[in-house]
Amino acid sequence: MTEHRLQVEELLADYRRSRAQLADVHQQLARVSATAQSADGLVTATVGARGELTDLVLDAEAYTRYRPSELAAHIVRAAKEATAEAFSGAEEILAPALGRSADPGAVLSGTADLSDDELAVGDEEDNDAGFEDQNWLDDSEWSKTR
């Protein structure tokens, strides 16, 4: 019985260490942030570890200098640049916790457990009709009773 108790204590200690490491990784990831600016400095985008936009600063001059589509392109470009930088920082944090067999980039992008077939963009036709072509109301029964 003593041997089993020691094994249980060892397992609990491993579990506690793993939980502490996970908490530390979460805290570090919560602090990851990256910022990128347009070349003229009129657009500044800041994102978190997963690329979520956390701040967007538009200089007042951006509204007069750019047409809406141009301004949107600057915003998207700045956000993409910041996301690439944030992902790099998050990957560095995740790599030691995940070990060699896992890809931190795949974990961050949500594709870590998907097969190549699931990730492939196919040329197959989708048999489901688009949302626009669907009649979501089945009024056949209703019209028969009236």
mmCIF file of C-alpha atoms in Angstrom:
data_model
loop_
_atom_site.group_PDB
_atom_site.id
_atom_site.type_symbol
_atom_site.label_atom_id
_atom_site.label_comp_id
_atom_site.label_asym_id
_atom_site.label_seq_id
_atom_site.Cartn_x
_atom_site.Cartn_y
_atom_site.Cartn_z
ATOM 1 C CA MET A 1 0.000 0.000 0.000
ATOM 2 C CA THR A 2 2.893 2.343 0.702
ATOM 3 C CA GLU A 3 4.227 1.887 -2.840
ATOM 4 C CA HIS A 4 0.863 2.856 -4.310
ATOM 5 C CA ARG A 5 0.641 5.848 -2.046
ATOM 6 C CA LEU A 6 4.080 7.016 -3.211
ATOM 7 C CA GLN A 7 2.998 6.628 -6.838
ATOM 8 C CA VAL A 8 -0.137 8.653 -6.187
ATOM 9 C CA GLU A 9 1.882 11.351 -4.439
ATOM 10 C CA GLU A 10 4.294 11.431 -7.395
ATOM 11 C CA LEU A 11 1.424 11.732 -9.856
ATOM 12 C CA LEU A 12 -0.131 14.523 -7.835
ATOM 13 C CA ALA A 13 3.186 16.371 -7.688
ATOM 14 C CA ASP A 14 3.556 16.032 -11.492
ATOM 15 C CA TYR A 15 -0.003 17.268 -11.931
ATOM 16 C CA ARG A 16 0.635 20.297 -9.716
ATOM 17 C CA ARG A 17 3.824 21.142 -11.620
ATOM 18 C CA SER A 18 1.980 20.860 -14.937
ATOM 19 C CA ARG A 19 -0.835 23.101 -13.700
ATOM 20 C CA ALA A 20 1.642 25.688 -12.457
ATOM 21 C CA GLN A 21 3.451 25.610 -15.808
ATOM 22 C CA LEU A 22 0.139 25.971 -17.662
ATOM 23 C CA ALA A 23 -0.867 28.922 -15.496
ATOM 24 C CA ASP A 24 2.501 30.546 -16.186
ATOM 25 C CA VAL A 25 2.099 30.021 -19.949
ATOM 26 C CA HIS A 26 -1.395 31.542 -19.840
ATOM 27 C CA GLN A 27 -0.104 34.566 -17.946
ATOM 28 C CA GLN A 28 2.743 35.037 -20.407
ATOM 29 C CA LEU A 29 0.394 34.692 -23.398
ATOM 30 C CA ALA A 30 -1.986 37.237 -21.888
ATOM 31 C CA ARG A 31 0.889 39.744 -21.907
ATOM 32 C CA VAL A 32 1.815 39.157 -25.570
ATOM 33 C CA SER A 33 1.084 42.190 -27.675
ATOM 34 C CA ALA A 34 2.454 43.495 -30.948
ATOM 35 C CA THR A 35 1.965 46.786 -32.742
ATOM 36 C CA ALA A 36 2.506 47.737 -36.366
ATOM 37 C CA GLN A 37 2.107 51.029 -38.194
ATOM 38 C CA SER A 38 1.505 52.023 -41.754
ATOM 39 C CA ALA A 39 4.572 53.473 -43.486
ATOM 40 C CA ASP A 40 3.293 57.030 -42.954
ATOM 41 C CA GLY A 41 2.405 56.373 -39.311
ATOM 42 C CA LEU A 42 -1.252 57.304 -39.760
ATOM 43 C CA VAL A 43 -2.558 53.822 -38.918
ATOM 44 C CA THR A 44 -1.458 51.849 -35.857
ATOM 45 C CA ALA A 45 -2.833 48.392 -35.066
ATOM 46 C CA THR A 46 -2.150 46.423 -31.886
ATOM 47 C CA VAL A 47 -3.010 42.751 -31.505
ATOM 48 C CA GLY A 48 -2.808 40.084 -28.810
ATOM 49 C CA ALA A 49 -1.203 36.638 -28.837
ATOM 50 C CA ARG A 50 -3.825 35.106 -31.122
ATOM 51 C CA GLY A 51 -3.973 38.041 -33.489
ATOM 52 C CA GLU A 52 -7.080 39.614 -32.005
ATOM 53 C CA LEU A 53 -7.193 43.341 -32.582
ATOM 54 C CA THR A 54 -6.868 45.044 -29.201
ATOM 55 C CA ASP A 55 -6.317 48.622 -30.311
ATOM 56 C CA LEU A 56 -6.558 50.653 -33.468
ATOM 57 C CA VAL A 57 -5.373 54.237 -33.719
ATOM 58 C CA LEU A 58 -6.152 56.319 -36.779
ATOM 59 C CA ASP A 59 -4.571 59.729 -37.088
ATOM 60 C CA ALA A 60 -7.133 62.376 -38.064
ATOM 61 C CA GLU A 61 -5.162 63.010 -41.256
ATOM 62 C CA ALA A 62 -5.839 59.420 -42.391
ATOM 63 C CA TYR A 63 -9.498 60.299 -42.984
ATOM 64 C CA THR A 64 -8.623 63.083 -45.413
ATOM 65 C CA ARG A 65 -5.607 61.451 -47.065
ATOM 66 C CA TYR A 66 -7.189 58.096 -47.910
ATOM 67 C CA ARG A 67 -10.363 56.937 -49.542
ATOM 68 C CA PRO A 68 -12.250 54.456 -47.332
ATOM 69 C CA SER A 69 -10.976 51.424 -49.273
ATOM 70 C CA GLU A 70 -7.373 52.645 -48.996
ATOM 71 C CA LEU A 71 -7.726 53.266 -45.282
ATOM 72 C CA ALA A 72 -9.198 49.798 -44.841
ATOM 73 C CA ALA A 73 -6.233 48.296 -46.716
ATOM 74 C CA HIS A 74 -3.788 50.123 -44.414
ATOM 75 C CA ILE A 75 -5.662 48.863 -41.361
ATOM 76 C CA VAL A 76 -5.647 45.273 -42.604
ATOM 77 C CA ARG A 77 -1.957 45.432 -43.523
ATOM 78 C CA ALA A 78 -0.960 46.856 -40.129
ATOM 79 C CA ALA A 79 -3.065 44.249 -38.314
ATOM 80 C CA LYS A 80 -1.493 41.419 -40.348
ATOM 81 C CA GLU A 81 2.029 42.656 -39.605
ATOM 82 C CA ALA A 82 1.265 42.950 -35.900
ATOM 83 C CA THR A 83 -0.334 39.489 -35.910
ATOM 84 C CA ALA A 84 2.770 37.904 -37.444
ATOM 85 C CA GLU A 85 4.918 39.497 -34.746
ATOM 86 C CA ALA A 86 2.524 38.488 -31.942
ATOM 87 C CA PHE A 87 2.354 34.903 -33.214
ATOM 88 C CA SER A 88 6.129 34.742 -33.193
ATOM 89 C CA GLY A 89 6.222 35.835 -29.566
ATOM 90 C CA ALA A 90 3.439 33.438 -28.591
ATOM 91 C CA GLU A 91 5.180 30.543 -30.349
ATOM 92 C CA GLU A 92 8.322 31.199 -28.291
ATOM 93 C CA ILE A 93 6.255 31.010 -25.118
ATOM 94 C CA LEU A 94 4.368 27.865 -26.135
ATOM 95 C CA ALA A 95 7.264 25.856 -27.569
ATOM 96 C CA PRO A 96 8.837 24.789 -24.246
ATOM 97 C CA ALA A 97 5.452 23.869 -22.774
ATOM 98 C CA LEU A 98 4.373 21.821 -25.784
ATOM 99 C CA GLY A 99 7.577 19.909 -26.347
ATOM 100 C CA ARG A 100 9.220 18.981 -29.626
ATOM 101 C CA SER A 101 6.374 16.956 -31.089
ATOM 102 C CA ALA A 102 3.855 19.812 -31.231
ATOM 103 C CA ASP A 103 3.842 22.802 -33.551
ATOM 104 C CA PRO A 104 3.114 25.978 -31.544
ATOM 105 C CA GLY A 105 1.969 27.800 -34.693
ATOM 106 C CA ALA A 106 -0.586 25.088 -35.421
ATOM 107 C CA VAL A 107 -1.811 25.223 -31.837
ATOM 108 C CA LEU A 108 -2.238 29.001 -32.018
ATOM 109 C CA SER A 109 -4.021 28.880 -35.361
ATOM 110 C CA GLY A 110 -6.356 26.132 -34.180
ATOM 111 C CA THR A 111 -5.202 23.547 -36.702
ATOM 112 C CA ALA A 112 -3.058 21.336 -34.457
ATOM 113 C CA ASP A 113 -5.451 18.403 -34.394
ATOM 114 C CA LEU A 114 -6.610 18.595 -38.024
ATOM 115 C CA SER A 115 -5.351 16.267 -40.730
ATOM 116 C CA ASP A 116 -3.942 17.467 -44.048
ATOM 117 C CA ASP A 117 -7.196 16.409 -45.727
ATOM 118 C CA GLU A 118 -9.225 18.549 -43.334
ATOM 119 C CA LEU A 119 -6.951 21.519 -43.930
ATOM 120 C CA ALA A 120 -6.885 21.190 -47.727
ATOM 121 C CA VAL A 121 -8.990 23.563 -49.737
ATOM 122 C CA GLY A 122 -10.800 21.339 -52.203
ATOM 123 C CA ASP A 123 -12.312 21.997 -55.583
ATOM 124 C CA GLU A 124 -15.270 19.800 -54.733
ATOM 125 C CA GLU A 125 -18.671 21.306 -55.184
ATOM 126 C CA ASP A 126 -20.595 21.845 -52.037
ATOM 127 C CA ASN A 127 -23.877 20.009 -52.295
ATOM 128 C CA ASP A 128 -25.506 22.272 -49.770
ATOM 129 C CA ALA A 129 -27.282 25.230 -51.258
ATOM 130 C CA GLY A 130 -26.049 28.632 -50.193
ATOM 131 C CA PHE A 131 -27.872 30.484 -47.461
ATOM 132 C CA GLU A 132 -29.216 32.955 -49.982
ATOM 133 C CA ASP A 133 -31.015 30.246 -51.931
ATOM 134 C CA GLN A 134 -32.692 28.641 -48.932
ATOM 135 C CA ASN A 135 -36.257 29.147 -47.821
ATOM 136 C CA TRP A 136 -35.982 28.749 -44.092
ATOM 137 C CA LEU A 137 -39.709 28.904 -43.531
ATOM 138 C CA ASP A 138 -41.717 25.790 -44.212
ATOM 139 C CA ASP A 139 -45.135 27.264 -44.658
ATOM 140 C CA SER A 140 -46.595 24.283 -46.564
ATOM 141 C CA GLU A 141 -48.462 23.024 -43.498
ATOM 142 C CA TRP A 142 -49.611 26.507 -42.588
ATOM 143 C CA SER A 143 -51.073 27.187 -46.027
ATOM 144 C CA LYS A 144 -53.018 23.891 -46.030
ATOM 145 C CA THR A 145 -54.792 24.748 -42.798
ATOM 146 C CA ARG A 146 -55.967 28.160 -43.975
#
